[in-house]
Amino acid sequence: MQRFVIVLAAGKGTRMKSDLPKVLHKVGGKPMVQLVVDTVKQAGVAKTVTIIGNGAEQVKDALGDSSEFAVQTQQLGTGHAIQMAAPLLAAEQGMTLIASGDAPMFTATTYQDLFNYHEQSNNAVTVLTAKAPDPTGYGRIIRDEQGNVLRIVEQKDANDDEKKVDEVNTGVYVFDNQLLFESLQHVTNDNAQGEYYLPDTLEILRESGQTVGAFQISDFGESMGVNDRVALAKANQIMRQRINEAHMRAGVTLIDPANTYIDVDVQIGADTLIEPNVYLKGQTKIGRRVVVTSGSTIVDSIVADDAQIDASHLEEAEVREAATVGPFAHLRPAAFLDREAHAGNFVEVKKATLGARSKMGHLSYLGDATIGTDVNIGAGTVFVNYDGMNKWHSNVGDRAFIGSGSKIISPVEIADESFVAAGSIITDDVPEHAMGIARARQTVKPDFWQRTPLFKKFNK
């Protein structure tokens, strides 16, 4: 049976007090709605429709081609929102999951289990429920004496007896798709909010002779909705614990998991060691036996096996096997360190390649350049790549030696096994086996001390 999903993401989320639509606030490094869409797809969903309204274009841009979209111009309740998807889904045969874009904590396993239970039970609709330690604010699950679901009563419409019920609606359902859109035609807004409630379809279906069931999950925490910044922080804390435990069980050592921040899509190989206060973000991939020390931030980068990142910042960079970075280095987009290369303390690399076993130890800038293998670049070297209008590229050959304090004025070619004398400003090519030197001759003026104010100061 085909599986579909409708993700509700049209609300404004006023309690977030933000210009950003609520569903675009991040949990685990991803916008909440993207996390929901990605998770349900793991449960074998054939088509995803996201209901958008507030910040519609921003949400569309965030989700891209991972979803189709239906627009709810007026927020008139969940039932009204689902009706907006009718042109895309009403004719389909199968079962449809209803999920909320601000409830990112459900796992793919939960969605899979819910789909399977619904299919096996032949229900018209199956509600995902949980026992709540404090059910205040949640819709209560009202059952008959046989345990069948009669209806869901929202907090504002519940009487005193109904408010005592601790089994609550998580906001997730699986419907027979055809029956979903048929029953929505009979939903009214005769309630305290004047809205069209999706849960009203349950009573409509039951009264028409259909079976309404419930599937209860054991972890109430999965049902957590994010409505304000406090809940957002709590969701990130739970997600961080979930992510970190998964990596540790896969063979990664986290010295202090509570203070290690890893986004949901990050990949890490076994026997890698991560120290506290490390941030691994975006689509970062870390190999095996890597060491990442405290204070490092790695964003959308690749770090290969046996490399070491020491208190450094990487963004859209690649570090190959056994290379070392830092401390306090900055690898910017398109930086590439080949095998066993070294970019040391206070080194910056941007749109440049540092070849295998080449070393750039300290206080240097490498931009728009290709460095060969076994090259030594001395302290304080700057590749001067920008003339105020254009960026220029330089090449340094294998086994070349660049002395400390040099300025390489791009574009130049420094050939294999050539030398640049320390303190030089290189504006022309240096051929193979040659040495380039470009600095003024030293002049020594004797007895200069006696001519200075310092002489008078210390010889009173």
PDB file of N, CA and C in Angstrom, residues 338-415:
ATOM      1  N   ASP A 338      46.574  17.908   1.440  1.00  0.00           N
ATOM      2  CA  ASP A 338      46.810  16.534   0.997  1.00  0.00           C
ATOM      3  C   ASP A 338      47.437  15.713   2.126  1.00  0.00           C
ATOM      4  N   ARG A 339      47.717  14.458   1.828  1.00  0.00           N
ATOM      5  CA  ARG A 339      48.197  13.508   2.842  1.00  0.00           C
ATOM      6  C   ARG A 339      49.422  14.049   3.584  1.00  0.00           C
ATOM      7  N   GLU A 340      49.345  13.978   4.930  1.00  0.00           N
ATOM      8  CA  GLU A 340      50.450  14.332   5.836  1.00  0.00           C
ATOM      9  C   GLU A 340      50.882  15.787   5.714  1.00  0.00           C
ATOM     10  N   ALA A 341      50.076  16.617   5.098  1.00  0.00           N
ATOM     11  CA  ALA A 341      50.375  18.057   5.067  1.00  0.00           C
ATOM     12  C   ALA A 341      50.128  18.653   6.442  1.00  0.00           C
ATOM     13  N   HIS A 342      50.674  19.844   6.662  1.00  0.00           N
ATOM     14  CA  HIS A 342      50.523  20.492   7.966  1.00  0.00           C
ATOM     15  C   HIS A 342      50.266  21.975   7.780  1.00  0.00           C
ATOM     16  N   ALA A 343      49.127  22.443   8.333  1.00  0.00           N
ATOM     17  CA  ALA A 343      48.838  23.874   8.421  1.00  0.00           C
ATOM     18  C   ALA A 343      48.789  24.214   9.896  1.00  0.00           C
ATOM     19  N   GLY A 344      49.775  24.938  10.381  1.00  0.00           N
ATOM     20  CA  GLY A 344      49.964  25.094  11.813  1.00  0.00           C
ATOM     21  C   GLY A 344      49.248  26.277  12.419  1.00  0.00           C
ATOM     22  N   ASN A 345      49.795  26.763  13.531  1.00  0.00           N
ATOM     23  CA  ASN A 345      49.088  27.768  14.319  1.00  0.00           C
ATOM     24  C   ASN A 345      49.010  29.104  13.591  1.00  0.00           C
ATOM     25  N   PHE A 346      47.809  29.677  13.621  1.00  0.00           N
ATOM     26  CA  PHE A 346      47.510  30.966  13.002  1.00  0.00           C
ATOM     27  C   PHE A 346      47.824  30.981  11.508  1.00  0.00           C
ATOM     28  N   VAL A 347      47.557  29.849  10.866  1.00  0.00           N
ATOM     29  CA  VAL A 347      47.647  29.750   9.409  1.00  0.00           C
ATOM     30  C   VAL A 347      46.237  29.823   8.834  1.00  0.00           C
ATOM     31  N   GLU A 348      46.089  30.528   7.726  1.00  0.00           N
ATOM     32  CA  GLU A 348      44.813  30.602   7.027  1.00  0.00           C
ATOM     33  C   GLU A 348      45.004  30.100   5.601  1.00  0.00           C
ATOM     34  N   VAL A 349      44.089  29.229   5.171  1.00  0.00           N
ATOM     35  CA  VAL A 349      44.135  28.667   3.826  1.00  0.00           C
ATOM     36  C   VAL A 349      42.771  28.866   3.185  1.00  0.00           C
ATOM     37  N   LYS A 350      42.756  29.401   1.944  1.00  0.00           N
ATOM     38  CA  LYS A 350      41.496  29.646   1.248  1.00  0.00           C
ATOM     39  C   LYS A 350      41.686  29.347  -0.235  1.00  0.00           C
ATOM     40  N   LYS A 351      40.813  28.489  -0.789  1.00  0.00           N
ATOM     41  CA  LYS A 351      40.832  28.167  -2.220  1.00  0.00           C
ATOM     42  C   LYS A 351      42.246  27.831  -2.672  1.00  0.00           C
ATOM     43  N   ALA A 352      42.865  26.927  -1.920  1.00  0.00           N
ATOM     44  CA  ALA A 352      44.258  26.585  -2.182  1.00  0.00           C
ATOM     45  C   ALA A 352      44.522  25.134  -1.789  1.00  0.00           C
ATOM     46  N   THR A 353      45.556  24.570  -2.420  1.00  0.00           N
ATOM     47  CA  THR A 353      45.977  23.199  -2.135  1.00  0.00           C
ATOM     48  C   THR A 353      47.360  23.212  -1.514  1.00  0.00           C
ATOM     49  N   LEU A 354      47.478  22.529  -0.393  1.00  0.00           N
ATOM     50  CA  LEU A 354      48.779  22.308   0.238  1.00  0.00           C
ATOM     51  C   LEU A 354      49.116  20.842   0.017  1.00  0.00           C
ATOM     52  N   GLY A 355      50.161  20.577  -0.795  1.00  0.00           N
ATOM     53  CA  GLY A 355      50.438  19.223  -1.257  1.00  0.00           C
ATOM     54  C   GLY A 355      50.889  18.266  -0.173  1.00  0.00           C
ATOM     55  N   ALA A 356      50.993  17.008  -0.551  1.00  0.00           N
ATOM     56  CA  ALA A 356      51.353  15.945   0.385  1.00  0.00           C
ATOM     57  C   ALA A 356      52.672  16.255   1.075  1.00  0.00           C
ATOM     58  N   ARG A 357      52.662  16.136   2.384  1.00  0.00           N
ATOM     59  CA  ARG A 357      53.822  16.311   3.259  1.00  0.00           C
ATOM     60  C   ARG A 357      54.374  17.739   3.261  1.00  0.00           C
ATOM     61  N   SER A 358      53.676  18.670   2.636  1.00  0.00           N
ATOM     62  CA  SER A 358      54.108  20.064   2.684  1.00  0.00           C
ATOM     63  C   SER A 358      53.708  20.680   4.020  1.00  0.00           C
ATOM     64  N   LYS A 359      54.488  21.680   4.443  1.00  0.00           N
ATOM     65  CA  LYS A 359      54.292  22.251   5.777  1.00  0.00           C
ATOM     66  C   LYS A 359      54.237  23.773   5.695  1.00  0.00           C
ATOM     67  N   MET A 360      53.238  24.287   6.391  1.00  0.00           N
ATOM     68  CA  MET A 360      53.057  25.740   6.504  1.00  0.00           C
ATOM     69  C   MET A 360      52.832  25.992   7.979  1.00  0.00           C
ATOM     70  N   GLY A 361      53.916  26.174   8.712  1.00  0.00           N
ATOM     71  CA  GLY A 361      53.879  26.019  10.156  1.00  0.00           C
ATOM     72  C   GLY A 361      53.137  27.067  10.940  1.00  0.00           C
ATOM     73  N   HIS A 362      53.287  28.361  10.577  1.00  0.00           N
ATOM     74  CA  HIS A 362      52.733  29.347  11.492  1.00  0.00           C
ATOM     75  C   HIS A 362      52.666  30.733  10.866  1.00  0.00           C
ATOM     76  N   LEU A 363      51.610  31.441  11.240  1.00  0.00           N
ATOM     77  CA  LEU A 363      51.460  32.871  10.964  1.00  0.00           C
ATOM     78  C   LEU A 363      51.536  33.200   9.475  1.00  0.00           C
ATOM     79  N   SER A 364      50.914  32.369   8.634  1.00  0.00           N
ATOM     80  CA  SER A 364      51.004  32.556   7.194  1.00  0.00           C
ATOM     81  C   SER A 364      49.632  32.489   6.544  1.00  0.00           C
ATOM     82  N   TYR A 365      49.536  33.064   5.347  1.00  0.00           N
ATOM     83  CA  TYR A 365      48.284  33.055   4.586  1.00  0.00           C
ATOM     84  C   TYR A 365      48.522  32.440   3.208  1.00  0.00           C
ATOM     85  N   LEU A 366      47.691  31.441   2.874  1.00  0.00           N
ATOM     86  CA  LEU A 366      47.775  30.774   1.583  1.00  0.00           C
ATOM     87  C   LEU A 366      46.419  30.903   0.899  1.00  0.00           C
ATOM     88  N   GLY A 367      46.347  31.749  -0.112  1.00  0.00           N
ATOM     89  CA  GLY A 367      45.088  31.935  -0.823  1.00  0.00           C
ATOM     90  C   GLY A 367      45.287  31.850  -2.320  1.00  0.00           C
ATOM     91  N   ASP A 368      44.395  31.150  -3.013  1.00  0.00           N
ATOM     92  CA  ASP A 368      44.446  31.021  -4.474  1.00  0.00           C
ATOM     93  C   ASP A 368      45.826  30.545  -4.935  1.00  0.00           C
ATOM     94  N   ALA A 369      46.221  29.377  -4.453  1.00  0.00           N
ATOM     95  CA  ALA A 369      47.534  28.846  -4.804  1.00  0.00           C
ATOM     96  C   ALA A 369      47.506  27.324  -4.777  1.00  0.00           C
ATOM     97  N   THR A 370      48.430  26.739  -5.545  1.00  0.00           N
ATOM     98  CA  THR A 370      48.622  25.298  -5.534  1.00  0.00           C
ATOM     99  C   THR A 370      50.048  25.019  -5.120  1.00  0.00           C
ATOM    100  N   ILE A 371      50.223  24.333  -4.008  1.00  0.00           N
ATOM    101  CA  ILE A 371      51.542  24.022  -3.462  1.00  0.00           C
ATOM    102  C   ILE A 371      51.815  22.551  -3.707  1.00  0.00           C
ATOM    103  N   GLY A 372      52.990  22.217  -4.230  1.00  0.00           N
ATOM    104  CA  GLY A 372      53.344  20.838  -4.529  1.00  0.00           C
ATOM    105  C   GLY A 372      53.667  20.030  -3.285  1.00  0.00           C
ATOM    106  N   THR A 373      54.332  18.904  -3.479  1.00  0.00           N
ATOM    107  CA  THR A 373      54.657  18.000  -2.375  1.00  0.00           C
ATOM    108  C   THR A 373      55.970  18.384  -1.714  1.00  0.00           C
ATOM    109  N   ASP A 374      56.091  18.103  -0.441  1.00  0.00           N
ATOM    110  CA  ASP A 374      57.323  18.280   0.335  1.00  0.00           C
ATOM    111  C   ASP A 374      57.846  19.709   0.288  1.00  0.00           C
ATOM    112  N   VAL A 375      56.950  20.656   0.291  1.00  0.00           N
ATOM    113  CA  VAL A 375      57.322  22.071   0.280  1.00  0.00           C
ATOM    114  C   VAL A 375      57.345  22.594   1.713  1.00  0.00           C
ATOM    115  N   ASN A 376      58.311  23.454   2.012  1.00  0.00           N
ATOM    116  CA  ASN A 376      58.341  24.127   3.311  1.00  0.00           C
ATOM    117  C   ASN A 376      58.044  25.604   3.101  1.00  0.00           C
ATOM    118  N   ILE A 377      57.042  26.094   3.834  1.00  0.00           N
ATOM    119  CA  ILE A 377      56.674  27.505   3.760  1.00  0.00           C
ATOM    120  C   ILE A 377      56.940  28.121   5.116  1.00  0.00           C
ATOM    121  N   GLY A 378      57.855  29.078   5.176  1.00  0.00           N
ATOM    122  CA  GLY A 378      58.296  29.646   6.435  1.00  0.00           C
ATOM    123  C   GLY A 378      57.269  30.564   7.072  1.00  0.00           C
ATOM    124  N   ALA A 379      57.540  30.903   8.331  1.00  0.00           N
ATOM    125  CA  ALA A 379      56.621  31.729   9.116  1.00  0.00           C
ATOM    126  C   ALA A 379      56.436  33.094   8.483  1.00  0.00           C
ATOM    127  N   GLY A 380      55.209  33.602   8.580  1.00  0.00           N
ATOM    128  CA  GLY A 380      54.936  34.953   8.113  1.00  0.00           C
ATOM    129  C   GLY A 380      54.857  35.104   6.616  1.00  0.00           C
ATOM    130  N   THR A 381      54.736  34.008   5.883  1.00  0.00           N
ATOM    131  CA  THR A 381      54.625  34.081   4.424  1.00  0.00           C
ATOM    132  C   THR A 381      53.196  34.424   4.022  1.00  0.00           C
ATOM    133  N   VAL A 382      53.067  35.317   3.062  1.00  0.00           N
ATOM    134  CA  VAL A 382      51.752  35.711   2.571  1.00  0.00           C
ATOM    135  C   VAL A 382      51.712  35.566   1.061  1.00  0.00           C
ATOM    136  N   PHE A 383      50.692  34.850   0.585  1.00  0.00           N
ATOM    137  CA  PHE A 383      50.421  34.806  -0.847  1.00  0.00           C
ATOM    138  C   PHE A 383      49.472  35.965  -1.148  1.00  0.00           C
ATOM    139  N   VAL A 384      49.990  36.976  -1.797  1.00  0.00           N
ATOM    140  CA  VAL A 384      49.241  38.204  -2.045  1.00  0.00           C
ATOM    141  C   VAL A 384      48.430  37.982  -3.323  1.00  0.00           C
ATOM    142  N   ASN A 385      47.172  37.602  -3.154  1.00  0.00           N
ATOM    143  CA  ASN A 385      46.378  37.108  -4.284  1.00  0.00           C
ATOM    144  C   ASN A 385      45.366  38.103  -4.825  1.00  0.00           C
ATOM    145  N   TYR A 386      45.222  39.254  -4.189  1.00  0.00           N
ATOM    146  CA  TYR A 386      44.139  40.174  -4.558  1.00  0.00           C
ATOM    147  C   TYR A 386      44.718  41.547  -4.850  1.00  0.00           C
ATOM    148  N   ASP A 387      44.414  42.072  -6.052  1.00  0.00           N
ATOM    149  CA  ASP A 387      44.956  43.374  -6.439  1.00  0.00           C
ATOM    150  C   ASP A 387      43.954  44.506  -6.269  1.00  0.00           C
ATOM    151  N   GLY A 388      42.854  44.233  -5.607  1.00  0.00           N
ATOM    152  CA  GLY A 388      41.816  45.227  -5.419  1.00  0.00           C
ATOM    153  C   GLY A 388      40.634  45.036  -6.337  1.00  0.00           C
ATOM    154  N   MET A 389      40.850  44.272  -7.431  1.00  0.00           N
ATOM    155  CA  MET A 389      39.762  43.995  -8.371  1.00  0.00           C
ATOM    156  C   MET A 389      39.646  42.505  -8.685  1.00  0.00           C
ATOM    157  N   ASN A 390      40.787  41.825  -8.815  1.00  0.00           N
ATOM    158  CA  ASN A 390      40.792  40.424  -9.229  1.00  0.00           C
ATOM    159  C   ASN A 390      41.629  39.573  -8.296  1.00  0.00           C
ATOM    160  N   LYS A 391      41.261  38.276  -8.218  1.00  0.00           N
ATOM    161  CA  LYS A 391      42.071  37.297  -7.492  1.00  0.00           C
ATOM    162  C   LYS A 391      42.994  36.599  -8.490  1.00  0.00           C
ATOM    163  N   TRP A 392      44.240  36.371  -8.086  1.00  0.00           N
ATOM    164  CA  TRP A 392      45.234  35.741  -8.957  1.00  0.00           C
ATOM    165  C   TRP A 392      45.798  34.494  -8.296  1.00  0.00           C
ATOM    166  N   HIS A 393      46.203  33.537  -9.121  1.00  0.00           N
ATOM    167  CA  HIS A 393      46.639  32.224  -8.649  1.00  0.00           C
ATOM    168  C   HIS A 393      48.141  32.052  -8.854  1.00  0.00           C
ATOM    169  N   SER A 394      48.809  31.459  -7.879  1.00  0.00           N
ATOM    170  CA  SER A 394      50.231  31.120  -7.986  1.00  0.00           C
ATOM    171  C   SER A 394      50.424  29.624  -7.792  1.00  0.00           C
ATOM    172  N   ASN A 395      51.525  29.106  -8.350  1.00  0.00           N
ATOM    173  CA  ASN A 395      51.887  27.691  -8.210  1.00  0.00           C
ATOM    174  C   ASN A 395      53.290  27.575  -7.643  1.00  0.00           C
ATOM    175  N   VAL A 396      53.445  26.651  -6.710  1.00  0.00           N
ATOM    176  CA  VAL A 396      54.756  26.351  -6.128  1.00  0.00           C
ATOM    177  C   VAL A 396      55.026  24.874  -6.367  1.00  0.00           C
ATOM    178  N   GLY A 397      56.178  24.549  -6.966  1.00  0.00           N
ATOM    179  CA  GLY A 397      56.484  23.175  -7.345  1.00  0.00           C
ATOM    180  C   GLY A 397      56.922  22.308  -6.177  1.00  0.00           C
ATOM    181  N   ASP A 398      57.168  21.037  -6.486  1.00  0.00           N
ATOM    182  CA  ASP A 398      57.566  20.062  -5.472  1.00  0.00           C
ATOM    183  C   ASP A 398      58.926  20.415  -4.880  1.00  0.00           C
ATOM    184  N   ARG A 399      59.034  20.167  -3.584  1.00  0.00           N
ATOM    185  CA  ARG A 399      60.291  20.301  -2.837  1.00  0.00           C
ATOM    186  C   ARG A 399      60.872  21.711  -2.863  1.00  0.00           C
ATOM    187  N   ALA A 400      60.037  22.695  -3.127  1.00  0.00           N
ATOM    188  CA  ALA A 400      60.479  24.087  -3.060  1.00  0.00           C
ATOM    189  C   ALA A 400      60.588  24.528  -1.598  1.00  0.00           C
ATOM    190  N   PHE A 401      61.308  25.632  -1.382  1.00  0.00           N
ATOM    191  CA  PHE A 401      61.503  26.167  -0.039  1.00  0.00           C
ATOM    192  C   PHE A 401      61.197  27.657  -0.082  1.00  0.00           C
ATOM    193  N   ILE A 402      60.223  28.065   0.743  1.00  0.00           N
ATOM    194  CA  ILE A 402      59.845  29.475   0.823  1.00  0.00           C
ATOM    195  C   ILE A 402      60.292  30.002   2.171  1.00  0.00           C
ATOM    196  N   GLY A 403      61.230  30.921   2.175  1.00  0.00           N
ATOM    197  CA  GLY A 403      61.768  31.437   3.427  1.00  0.00           C
ATOM    198  C   GLY A 403      60.780  32.301   4.185  1.00  0.00           C
ATOM    199  N   SER A 404      61.016  32.450   5.487  1.00  0.00           N
ATOM    200  CA  SER A 404      60.106  33.197   6.360  1.00  0.00           C
ATOM    201  C   SER A 404      59.989  34.653   5.925  1.00  0.00           C
ATOM    202  N   GLY A 405      58.799  35.191   6.166  1.00  0.00           N
ATOM    203  CA  GLY A 405      58.574  36.603   5.905  1.00  0.00           C
ATOM    204  C   GLY A 405      58.488  36.976   4.441  1.00  0.00           C
ATOM    205  N   SER A 406      58.282  36.003   3.572  1.00  0.00           N
ATOM    206  CA  SER A 406      58.214  36.285   2.137  1.00  0.00           C
ATOM    207  C   SER A 406      56.805  36.706   1.736  1.00  0.00           C
ATOM    208  N   LYS A 407      56.744  37.498   0.663  1.00  0.00           N
ATOM    209  CA  LYS A 407      55.478  37.887   0.055  1.00  0.00           C
ATOM    210  C   LYS A 407      55.496  37.405  -1.393  1.00  0.00           C
ATOM    211  N   ILE A 408      54.530  36.542  -1.736  1.00  0.00           N
ATOM    212  CA  ILE A 408      54.423  36.017  -3.087  1.00  0.00           C
ATOM    213  C   ILE A 408      53.329  36.808  -3.791  1.00  0.00           C
ATOM    214  N   ILE A 409      53.699  37.686  -4.714  1.00  0.00           N
ATOM    215  CA  ILE A 409      52.732  38.565  -5.376  1.00  0.00           C
ATOM    216  C   ILE A 409      52.191  37.830  -6.599  1.00  0.00           C
ATOM    217  N   SER A 410      51.008  37.293  -6.456  1.00  0.00           N
ATOM    218  CA  SER A 410      50.425  36.470  -7.519  1.00  0.00           C
ATOM    219  C   SER A 410      50.012  37.338  -8.718  1.00  0.00           C
ATOM    220  N   PRO A 411      50.094  36.748  -9.960  1.00  0.00           N
ATOM    221  CA  PRO A 411      50.395  35.343 -10.253  1.00  0.00           C
ATOM    222  C   PRO A 411      51.883  35.141 -10.542  1.00  0.00           C
ATOM    223  N   VAL A 412      52.484  34.160  -9.899  1.00  0.00           N
ATOM    224  CA  VAL A 412      53.858  33.749 -10.208  1.00  0.00           C
ATOM    225  C   VAL A 412      53.953  32.233 -10.191  1.00  0.00           C
ATOM    226  N   GLU A 413      55.009  31.717 -10.839  1.00  0.00           N
ATOM    227  CA  GLU A 413      55.321  30.290 -10.861  1.00  0.00           C
ATOM    228  C   GLU A 413      56.658  30.080 -10.163  1.00  0.00           C
ATOM    229  N   ILE A 414      56.636  29.318  -9.078  1.00  0.00           N
ATOM    230  CA  ILE A 414      57.866  28.967  -8.364  1.00  0.00           C
ATOM    231  C   ILE A 414      58.097  27.486  -8.625  1.00  0.00           C
ATOM    232  N   ALA A 415      59.137  27.168  -9.343  1.00  0.00           N
ATOM    233  CA  ALA A 415      59.312  25.834  -9.915  1.00  0.00           C
ATOM    234  C   ALA A 415      59.773  24.812  -8.876  1.00  0.00           C
TER     235      ALA A 415
END
